[in-house]
PDB file of C-alpha atoms in Angstrom:
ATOM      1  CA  UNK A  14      12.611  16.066  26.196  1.00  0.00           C
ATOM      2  CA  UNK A  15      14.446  14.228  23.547  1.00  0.00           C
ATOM      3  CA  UNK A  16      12.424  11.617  21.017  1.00  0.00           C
ATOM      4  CA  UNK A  17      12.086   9.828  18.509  1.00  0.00           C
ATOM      5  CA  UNK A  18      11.030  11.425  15.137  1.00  0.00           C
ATOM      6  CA  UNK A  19       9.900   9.535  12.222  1.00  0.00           C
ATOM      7  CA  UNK A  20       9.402  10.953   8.534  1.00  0.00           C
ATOM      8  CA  UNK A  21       7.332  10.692   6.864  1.00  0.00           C
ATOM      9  CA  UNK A  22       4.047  10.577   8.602  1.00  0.00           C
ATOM     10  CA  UNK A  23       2.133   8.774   5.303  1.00  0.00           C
ATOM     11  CA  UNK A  24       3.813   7.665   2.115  1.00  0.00           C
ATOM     12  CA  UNK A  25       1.407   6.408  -0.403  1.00  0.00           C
ATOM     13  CA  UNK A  26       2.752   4.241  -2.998  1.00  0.00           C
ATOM     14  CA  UNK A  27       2.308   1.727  -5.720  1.00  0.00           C
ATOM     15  CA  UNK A  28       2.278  -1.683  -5.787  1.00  0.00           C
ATOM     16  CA  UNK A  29       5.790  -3.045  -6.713  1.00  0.00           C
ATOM     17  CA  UNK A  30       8.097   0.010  -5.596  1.00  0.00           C
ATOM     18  CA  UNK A  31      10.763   0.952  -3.619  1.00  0.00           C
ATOM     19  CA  UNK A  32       9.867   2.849  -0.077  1.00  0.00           C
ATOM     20  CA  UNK A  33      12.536   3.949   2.438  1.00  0.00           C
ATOM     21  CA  UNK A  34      10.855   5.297   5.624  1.00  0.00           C
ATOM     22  CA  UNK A  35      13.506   7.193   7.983  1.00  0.00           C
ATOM     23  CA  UNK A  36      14.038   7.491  11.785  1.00  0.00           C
ATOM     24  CA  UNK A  37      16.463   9.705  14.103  1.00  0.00           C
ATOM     25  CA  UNK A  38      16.170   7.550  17.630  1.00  0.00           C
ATOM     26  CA  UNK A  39      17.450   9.044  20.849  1.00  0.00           C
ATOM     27  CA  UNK A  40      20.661  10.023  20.513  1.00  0.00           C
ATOM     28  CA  UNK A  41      22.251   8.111  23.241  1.00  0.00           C
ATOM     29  CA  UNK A  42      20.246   5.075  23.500  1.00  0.00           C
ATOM     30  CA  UNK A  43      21.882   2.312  21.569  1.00  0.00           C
ATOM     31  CA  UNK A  44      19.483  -0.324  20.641  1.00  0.00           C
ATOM     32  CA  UNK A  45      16.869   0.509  17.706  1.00  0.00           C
ATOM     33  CA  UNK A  46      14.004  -1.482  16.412  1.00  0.00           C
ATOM     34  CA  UNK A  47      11.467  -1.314  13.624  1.00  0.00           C
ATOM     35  CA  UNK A  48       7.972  -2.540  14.342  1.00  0.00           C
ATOM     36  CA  UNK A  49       4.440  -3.183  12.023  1.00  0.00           C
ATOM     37  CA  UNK A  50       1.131  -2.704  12.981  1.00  0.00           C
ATOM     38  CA  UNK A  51      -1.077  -3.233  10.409  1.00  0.00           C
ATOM     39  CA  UNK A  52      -4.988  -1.524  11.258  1.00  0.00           C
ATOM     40  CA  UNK A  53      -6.745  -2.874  13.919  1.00  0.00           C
ATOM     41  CA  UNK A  54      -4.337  -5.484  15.274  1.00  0.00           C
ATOM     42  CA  UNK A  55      -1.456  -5.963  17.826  1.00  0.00           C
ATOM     43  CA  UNK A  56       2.005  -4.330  17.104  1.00  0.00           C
ATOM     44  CA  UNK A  57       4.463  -6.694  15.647  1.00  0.00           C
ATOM     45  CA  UNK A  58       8.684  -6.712  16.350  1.00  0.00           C
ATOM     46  CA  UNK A  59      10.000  -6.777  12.625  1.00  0.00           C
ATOM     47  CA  UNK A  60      13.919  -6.180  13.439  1.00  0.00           C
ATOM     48  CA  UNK A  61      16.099  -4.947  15.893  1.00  0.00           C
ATOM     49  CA  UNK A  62      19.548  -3.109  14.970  1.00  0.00           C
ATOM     50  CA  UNK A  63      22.565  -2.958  17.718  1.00  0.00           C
ATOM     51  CA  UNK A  64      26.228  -1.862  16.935  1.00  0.00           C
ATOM     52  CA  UNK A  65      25.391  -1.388  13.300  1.00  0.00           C
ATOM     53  CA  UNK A  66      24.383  -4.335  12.439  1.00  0.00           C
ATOM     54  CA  UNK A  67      20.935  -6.893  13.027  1.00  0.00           C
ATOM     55  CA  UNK A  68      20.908  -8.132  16.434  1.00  0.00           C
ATOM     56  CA  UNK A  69      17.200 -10.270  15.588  1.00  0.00           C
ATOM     57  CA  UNK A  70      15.046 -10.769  12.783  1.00  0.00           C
ATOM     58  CA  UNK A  71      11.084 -11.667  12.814  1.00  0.00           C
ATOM     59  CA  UNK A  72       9.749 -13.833  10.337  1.00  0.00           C
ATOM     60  CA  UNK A  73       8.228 -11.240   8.981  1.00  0.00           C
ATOM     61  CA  UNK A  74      11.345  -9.381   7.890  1.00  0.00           C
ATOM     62  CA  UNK A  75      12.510 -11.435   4.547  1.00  0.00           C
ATOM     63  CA  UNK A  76      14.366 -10.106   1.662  1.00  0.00           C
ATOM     64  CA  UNK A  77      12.846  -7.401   0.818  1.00  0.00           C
ATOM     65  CA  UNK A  78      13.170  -5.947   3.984  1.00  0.00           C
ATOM     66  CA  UNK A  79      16.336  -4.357   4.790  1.00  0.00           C
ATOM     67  CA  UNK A  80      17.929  -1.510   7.643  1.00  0.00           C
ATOM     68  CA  UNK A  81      20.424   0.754   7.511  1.00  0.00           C
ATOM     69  CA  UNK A  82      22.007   3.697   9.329  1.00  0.00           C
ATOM     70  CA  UNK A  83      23.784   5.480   7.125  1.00  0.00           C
ATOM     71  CA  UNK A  84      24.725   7.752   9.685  1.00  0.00           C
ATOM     72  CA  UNK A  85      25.015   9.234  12.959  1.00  0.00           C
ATOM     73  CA  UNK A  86      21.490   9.769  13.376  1.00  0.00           C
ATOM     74  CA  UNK A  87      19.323   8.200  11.145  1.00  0.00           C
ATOM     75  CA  UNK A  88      17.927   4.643  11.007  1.00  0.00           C
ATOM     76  CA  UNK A  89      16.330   3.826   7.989  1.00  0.00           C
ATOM     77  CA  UNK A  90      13.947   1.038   6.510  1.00  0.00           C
ATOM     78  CA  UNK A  91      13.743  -0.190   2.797  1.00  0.00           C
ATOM     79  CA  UNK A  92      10.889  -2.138   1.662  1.00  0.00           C
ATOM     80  CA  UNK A  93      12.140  -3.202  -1.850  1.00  0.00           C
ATOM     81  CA  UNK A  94       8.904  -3.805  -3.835  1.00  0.00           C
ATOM     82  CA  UNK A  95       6.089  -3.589  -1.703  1.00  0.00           C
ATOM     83  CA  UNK A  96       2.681  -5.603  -1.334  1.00  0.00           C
ATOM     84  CA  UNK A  97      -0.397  -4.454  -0.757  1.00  0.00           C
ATOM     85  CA  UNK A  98      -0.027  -6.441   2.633  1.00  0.00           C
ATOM     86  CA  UNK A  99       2.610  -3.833   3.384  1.00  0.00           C
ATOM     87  CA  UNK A 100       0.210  -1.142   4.266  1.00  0.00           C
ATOM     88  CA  UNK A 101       0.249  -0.889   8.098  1.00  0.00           C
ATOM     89  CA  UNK A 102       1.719   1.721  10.518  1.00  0.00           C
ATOM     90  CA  UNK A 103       5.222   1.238  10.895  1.00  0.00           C
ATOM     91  CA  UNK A 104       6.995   2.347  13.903  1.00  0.00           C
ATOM     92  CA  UNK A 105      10.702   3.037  14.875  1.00  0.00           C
ATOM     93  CA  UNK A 106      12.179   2.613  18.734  1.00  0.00           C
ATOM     94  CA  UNK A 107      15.158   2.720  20.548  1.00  0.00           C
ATOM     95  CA  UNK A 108      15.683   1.729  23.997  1.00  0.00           C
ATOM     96  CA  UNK A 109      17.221   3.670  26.874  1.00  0.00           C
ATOM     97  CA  UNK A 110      19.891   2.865  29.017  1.00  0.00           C
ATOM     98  CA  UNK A 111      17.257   1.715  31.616  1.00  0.00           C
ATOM     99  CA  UNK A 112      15.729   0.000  28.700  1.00  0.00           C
ATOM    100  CA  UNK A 113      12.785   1.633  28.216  1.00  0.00           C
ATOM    101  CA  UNK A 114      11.546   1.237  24.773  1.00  0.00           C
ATOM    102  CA  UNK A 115      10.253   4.560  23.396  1.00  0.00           C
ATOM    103  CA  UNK A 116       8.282   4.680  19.719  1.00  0.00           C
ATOM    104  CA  UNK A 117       8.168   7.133  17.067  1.00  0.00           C
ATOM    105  CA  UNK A 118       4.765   8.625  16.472  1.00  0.00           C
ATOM    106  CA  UNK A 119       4.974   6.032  13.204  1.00  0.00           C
ATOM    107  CA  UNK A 120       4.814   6.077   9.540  1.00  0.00           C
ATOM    108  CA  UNK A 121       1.199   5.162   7.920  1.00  0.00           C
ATOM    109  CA  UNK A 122       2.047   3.074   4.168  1.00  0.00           C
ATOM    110  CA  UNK A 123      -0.773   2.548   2.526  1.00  0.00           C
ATOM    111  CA  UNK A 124       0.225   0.464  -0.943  1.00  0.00           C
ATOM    112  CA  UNK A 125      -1.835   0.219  -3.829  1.00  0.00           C
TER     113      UNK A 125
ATOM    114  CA  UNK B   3       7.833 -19.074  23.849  1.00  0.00           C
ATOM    115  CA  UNK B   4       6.993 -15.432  25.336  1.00  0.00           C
ATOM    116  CA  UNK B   5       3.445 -14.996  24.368  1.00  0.00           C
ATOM    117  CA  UNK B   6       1.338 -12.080  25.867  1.00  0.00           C
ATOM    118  CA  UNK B   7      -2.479 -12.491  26.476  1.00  0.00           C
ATOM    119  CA  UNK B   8      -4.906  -9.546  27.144  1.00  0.00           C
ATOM    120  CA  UNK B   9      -8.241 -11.183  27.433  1.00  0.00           C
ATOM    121  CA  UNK B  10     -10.132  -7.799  27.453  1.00  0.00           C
ATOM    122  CA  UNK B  11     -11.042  -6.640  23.820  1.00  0.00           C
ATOM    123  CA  UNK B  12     -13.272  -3.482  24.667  1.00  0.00           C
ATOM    124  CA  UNK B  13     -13.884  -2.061  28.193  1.00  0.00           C
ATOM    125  CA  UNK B  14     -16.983   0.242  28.108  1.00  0.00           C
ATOM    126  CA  UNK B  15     -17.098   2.660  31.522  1.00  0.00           C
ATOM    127  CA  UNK B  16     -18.880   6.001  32.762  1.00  0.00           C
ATOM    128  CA  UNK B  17     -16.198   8.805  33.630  1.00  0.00           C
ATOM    129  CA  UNK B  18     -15.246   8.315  37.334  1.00  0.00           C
ATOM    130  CA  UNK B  19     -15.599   4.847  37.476  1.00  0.00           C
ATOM    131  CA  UNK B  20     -12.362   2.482  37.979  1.00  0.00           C
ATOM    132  CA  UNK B  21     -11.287   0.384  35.718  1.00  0.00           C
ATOM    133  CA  UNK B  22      -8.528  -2.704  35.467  1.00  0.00           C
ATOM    134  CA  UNK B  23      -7.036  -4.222  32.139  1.00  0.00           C
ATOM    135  CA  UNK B  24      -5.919  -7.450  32.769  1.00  0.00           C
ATOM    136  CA  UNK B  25      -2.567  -8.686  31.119  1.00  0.00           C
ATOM    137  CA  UNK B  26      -1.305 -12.027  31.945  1.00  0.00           C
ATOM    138  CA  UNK B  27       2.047 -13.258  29.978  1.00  0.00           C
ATOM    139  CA  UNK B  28       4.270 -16.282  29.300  1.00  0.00           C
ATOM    140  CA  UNK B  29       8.244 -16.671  29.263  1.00  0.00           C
ATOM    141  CA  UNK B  30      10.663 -19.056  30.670  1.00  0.00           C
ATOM    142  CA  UNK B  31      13.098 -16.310  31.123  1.00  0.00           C
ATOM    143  CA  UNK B  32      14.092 -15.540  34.716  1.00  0.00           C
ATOM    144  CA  UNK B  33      14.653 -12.109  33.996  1.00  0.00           C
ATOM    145  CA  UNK B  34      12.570 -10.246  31.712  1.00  0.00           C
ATOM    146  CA  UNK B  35      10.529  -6.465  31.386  1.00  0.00           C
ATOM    147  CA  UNK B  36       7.139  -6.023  31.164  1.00  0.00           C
ATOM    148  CA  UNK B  37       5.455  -2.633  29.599  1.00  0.00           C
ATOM    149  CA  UNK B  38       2.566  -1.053  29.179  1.00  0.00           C
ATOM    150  CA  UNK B  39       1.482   1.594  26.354  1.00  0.00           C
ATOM    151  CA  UNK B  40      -1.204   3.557  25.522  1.00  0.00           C
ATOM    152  CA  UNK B  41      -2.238   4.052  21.874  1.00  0.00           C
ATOM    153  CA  UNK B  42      -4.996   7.122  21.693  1.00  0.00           C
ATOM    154  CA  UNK B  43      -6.812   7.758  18.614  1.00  0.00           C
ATOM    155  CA  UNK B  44      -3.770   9.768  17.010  1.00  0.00           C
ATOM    156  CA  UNK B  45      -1.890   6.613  16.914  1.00  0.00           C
ATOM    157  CA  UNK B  46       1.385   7.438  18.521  1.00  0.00           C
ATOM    158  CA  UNK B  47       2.358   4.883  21.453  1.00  0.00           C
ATOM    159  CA  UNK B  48       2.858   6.194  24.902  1.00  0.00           C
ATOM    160  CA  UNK B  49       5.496   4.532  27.636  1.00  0.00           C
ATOM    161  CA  UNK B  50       3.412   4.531  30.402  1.00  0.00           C
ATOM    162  CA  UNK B  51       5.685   1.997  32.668  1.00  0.00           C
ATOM    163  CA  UNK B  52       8.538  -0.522  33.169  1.00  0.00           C
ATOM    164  CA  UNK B  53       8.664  -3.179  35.215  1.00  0.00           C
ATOM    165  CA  UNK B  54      11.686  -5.996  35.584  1.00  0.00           C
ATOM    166  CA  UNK B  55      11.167  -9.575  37.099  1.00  0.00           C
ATOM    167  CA  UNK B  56      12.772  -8.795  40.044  1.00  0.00           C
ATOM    168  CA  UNK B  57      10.847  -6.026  41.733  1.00  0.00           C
ATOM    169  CA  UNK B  58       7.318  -7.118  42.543  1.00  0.00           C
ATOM    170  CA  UNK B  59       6.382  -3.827  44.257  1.00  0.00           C
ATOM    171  CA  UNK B  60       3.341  -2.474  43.196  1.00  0.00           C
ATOM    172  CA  UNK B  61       3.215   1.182  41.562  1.00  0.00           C
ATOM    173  CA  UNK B  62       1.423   4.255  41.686  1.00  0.00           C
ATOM    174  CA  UNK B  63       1.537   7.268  39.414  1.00  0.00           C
ATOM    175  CA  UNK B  64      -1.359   9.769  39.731  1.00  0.00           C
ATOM    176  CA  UNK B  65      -4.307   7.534  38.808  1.00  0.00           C
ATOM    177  CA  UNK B  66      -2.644   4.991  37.586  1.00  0.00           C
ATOM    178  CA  UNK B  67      -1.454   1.988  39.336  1.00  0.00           C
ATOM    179  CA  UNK B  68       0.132  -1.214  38.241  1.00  0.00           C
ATOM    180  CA  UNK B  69       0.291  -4.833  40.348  1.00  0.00           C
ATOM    181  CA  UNK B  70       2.649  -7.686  39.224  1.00  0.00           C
ATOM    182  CA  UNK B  71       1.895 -10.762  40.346  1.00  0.00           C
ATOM    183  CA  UNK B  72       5.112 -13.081  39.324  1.00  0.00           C
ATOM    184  CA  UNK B  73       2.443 -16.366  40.935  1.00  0.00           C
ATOM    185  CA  UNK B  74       0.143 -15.867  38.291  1.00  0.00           C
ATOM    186  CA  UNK B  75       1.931 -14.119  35.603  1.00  0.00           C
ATOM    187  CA  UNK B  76       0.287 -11.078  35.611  1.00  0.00           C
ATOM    188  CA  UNK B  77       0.623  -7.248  35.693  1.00  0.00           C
ATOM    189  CA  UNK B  78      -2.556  -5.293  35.818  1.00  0.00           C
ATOM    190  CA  UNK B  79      -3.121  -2.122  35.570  1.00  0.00           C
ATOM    191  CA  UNK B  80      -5.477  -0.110  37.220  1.00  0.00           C
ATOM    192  CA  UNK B  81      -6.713   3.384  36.136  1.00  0.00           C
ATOM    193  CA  UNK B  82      -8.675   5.469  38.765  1.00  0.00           C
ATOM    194  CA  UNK B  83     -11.550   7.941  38.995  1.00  0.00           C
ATOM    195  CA  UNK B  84     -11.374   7.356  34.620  1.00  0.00           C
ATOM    196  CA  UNK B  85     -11.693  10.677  32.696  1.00  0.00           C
ATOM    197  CA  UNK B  86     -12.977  10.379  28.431  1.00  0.00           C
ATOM    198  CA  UNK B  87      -8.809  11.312  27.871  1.00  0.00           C
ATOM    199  CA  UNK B  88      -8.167   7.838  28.938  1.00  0.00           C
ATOM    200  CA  UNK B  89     -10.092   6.636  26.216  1.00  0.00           C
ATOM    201  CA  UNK B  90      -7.384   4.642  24.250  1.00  0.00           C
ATOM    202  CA  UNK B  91      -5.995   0.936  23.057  1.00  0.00           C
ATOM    203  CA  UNK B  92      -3.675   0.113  25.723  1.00  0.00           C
ATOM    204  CA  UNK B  93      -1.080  -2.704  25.305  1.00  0.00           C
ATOM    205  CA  UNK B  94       1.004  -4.798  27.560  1.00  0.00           C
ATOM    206  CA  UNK B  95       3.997  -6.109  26.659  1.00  0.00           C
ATOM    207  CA  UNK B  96       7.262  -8.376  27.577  1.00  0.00           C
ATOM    208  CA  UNK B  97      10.692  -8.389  26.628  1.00  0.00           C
ATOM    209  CA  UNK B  98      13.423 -10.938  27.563  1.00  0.00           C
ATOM    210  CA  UNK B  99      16.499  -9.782  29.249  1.00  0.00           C
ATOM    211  CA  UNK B 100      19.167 -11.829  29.018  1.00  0.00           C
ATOM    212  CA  UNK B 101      22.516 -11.060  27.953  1.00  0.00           C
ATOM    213  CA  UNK B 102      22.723 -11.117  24.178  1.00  0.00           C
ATOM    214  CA  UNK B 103      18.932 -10.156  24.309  1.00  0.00           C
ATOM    215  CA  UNK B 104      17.699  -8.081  21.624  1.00  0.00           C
ATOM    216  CA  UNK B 105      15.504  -6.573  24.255  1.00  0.00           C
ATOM    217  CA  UNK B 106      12.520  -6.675  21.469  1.00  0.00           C
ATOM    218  CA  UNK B 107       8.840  -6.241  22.781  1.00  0.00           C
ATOM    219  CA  UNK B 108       6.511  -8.912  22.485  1.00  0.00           C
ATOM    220  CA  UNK B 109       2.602  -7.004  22.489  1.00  0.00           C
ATOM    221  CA  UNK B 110      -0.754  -8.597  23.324  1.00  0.00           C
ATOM    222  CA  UNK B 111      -3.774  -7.815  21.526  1.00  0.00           C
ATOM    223  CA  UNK B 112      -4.794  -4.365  23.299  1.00  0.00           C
ATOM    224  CA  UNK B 113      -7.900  -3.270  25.341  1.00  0.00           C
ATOM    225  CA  UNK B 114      -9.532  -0.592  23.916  1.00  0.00           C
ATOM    226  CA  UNK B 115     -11.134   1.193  26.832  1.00  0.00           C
ATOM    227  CA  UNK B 116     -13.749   3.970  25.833  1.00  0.00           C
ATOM    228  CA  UNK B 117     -14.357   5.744  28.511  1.00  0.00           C
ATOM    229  CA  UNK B 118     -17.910   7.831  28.399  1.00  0.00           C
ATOM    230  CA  UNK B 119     -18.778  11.214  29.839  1.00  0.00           C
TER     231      UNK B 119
END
């Protein structure tokens, strides 16, 4: 059964740098969506991503948030200089045609 | 605003014994989705169901079962005869579903069930 694969599973890093964690959603679902949960608390929508370009944007997504898919398969998502308030689990999505919304198994980012 | 309330925190039952999670949400979409996940200990979340607006039917799978209420805004779920691998955060969650919706999940809070041999 096809899914969604995120890499990698935890990417420790330093205050102040450059993380890119990657995605391959479904291959025929067409909506994809990044999502936080930082430990202990409810999952939050950060950004969704439709025809190759932002369809919606949370508050939490500012500047130094940013998406790409830089191909076929992969989704990707660059946190320019990350905060320590960065370090949650972050998952990727995509949505079926009968839109149901299926995660990765998520990427853990602890900053420090 | 869509806004998602699960009232239920923690849920503490012995194996066998029923149990319902209680989700109640907000939205002043006419159509719309509501979810449910399950987030074990590993982390990963599960699709456990879908439901749209329009089809109030109750569900069954196995020992699960879900009831929507569109009257009081609500979609329960129900797990039966409970086993310790149901132990788990489980959240509800809505989505809008209009055209030009992003279709993007709004969560509650979770219930964290532990479920005790």
């Amino acid at each position: 059964e096809p899914e969604v694969t995120q890499t990698p599973s935890h990417q420790v890093t330093q205050m102040g740098q450059e993380v890119i964690l990657r995605c391959v959603p479904i291959s025929n679902h067409l909506y994809f969506y990044w999502y936080r949960q930082i430990l202990g608390q409810k999952v939050e929508f950060l950004v969704s991503f439709y025809n190759n370009e932002i369809s919606e944007k949370s508050e939490i997504f500012d500047d130094q948030f940013s998406v790409e898919r830089p191909d076929g398969s992969n989704f990707t998502l660059k946190i320019r200089s990350t905060k320590l308030e960065d370090s949650a689990m972050y998952f990727c999505a995509s949505i079926s045609p009968a839109y149901e919304q299926y995660f990765g198994p998520g990427t853990r980012l602890t900053v420090t | 605003a869509q806004k998602v309330t699960q009232a239920q925190t923690e849920i503490s039952v012995v194996e066998k014994e029923d149990v319902t999670l209680d989700c109640v949400y907000e939205t002043r979409d006419t159509t719309y989705y509501l979810f449910w996940y399950k987030q074990p200990p590993s982390g990963e979340l599960v699709f456990l169901i879908r439901r749209n607006s329009f089809d109030e039917q109750n569900e069954i799978s196995g020992r699960y079962s879900w009831n929507f209420q569109k009257s009081t805004s609500s979609f329960n779920f129900t797990i039966t005869a409970s086993q310790v691998v149901d132990s788990a955060v489980y959240f509800c969650a809505l989505s809008e579903a209009q055209k030009d919706s992003s279709y993007k999940l709004i969560f509650g809070s979770g219930t964290r069930l532990l479920v005790r041999p």
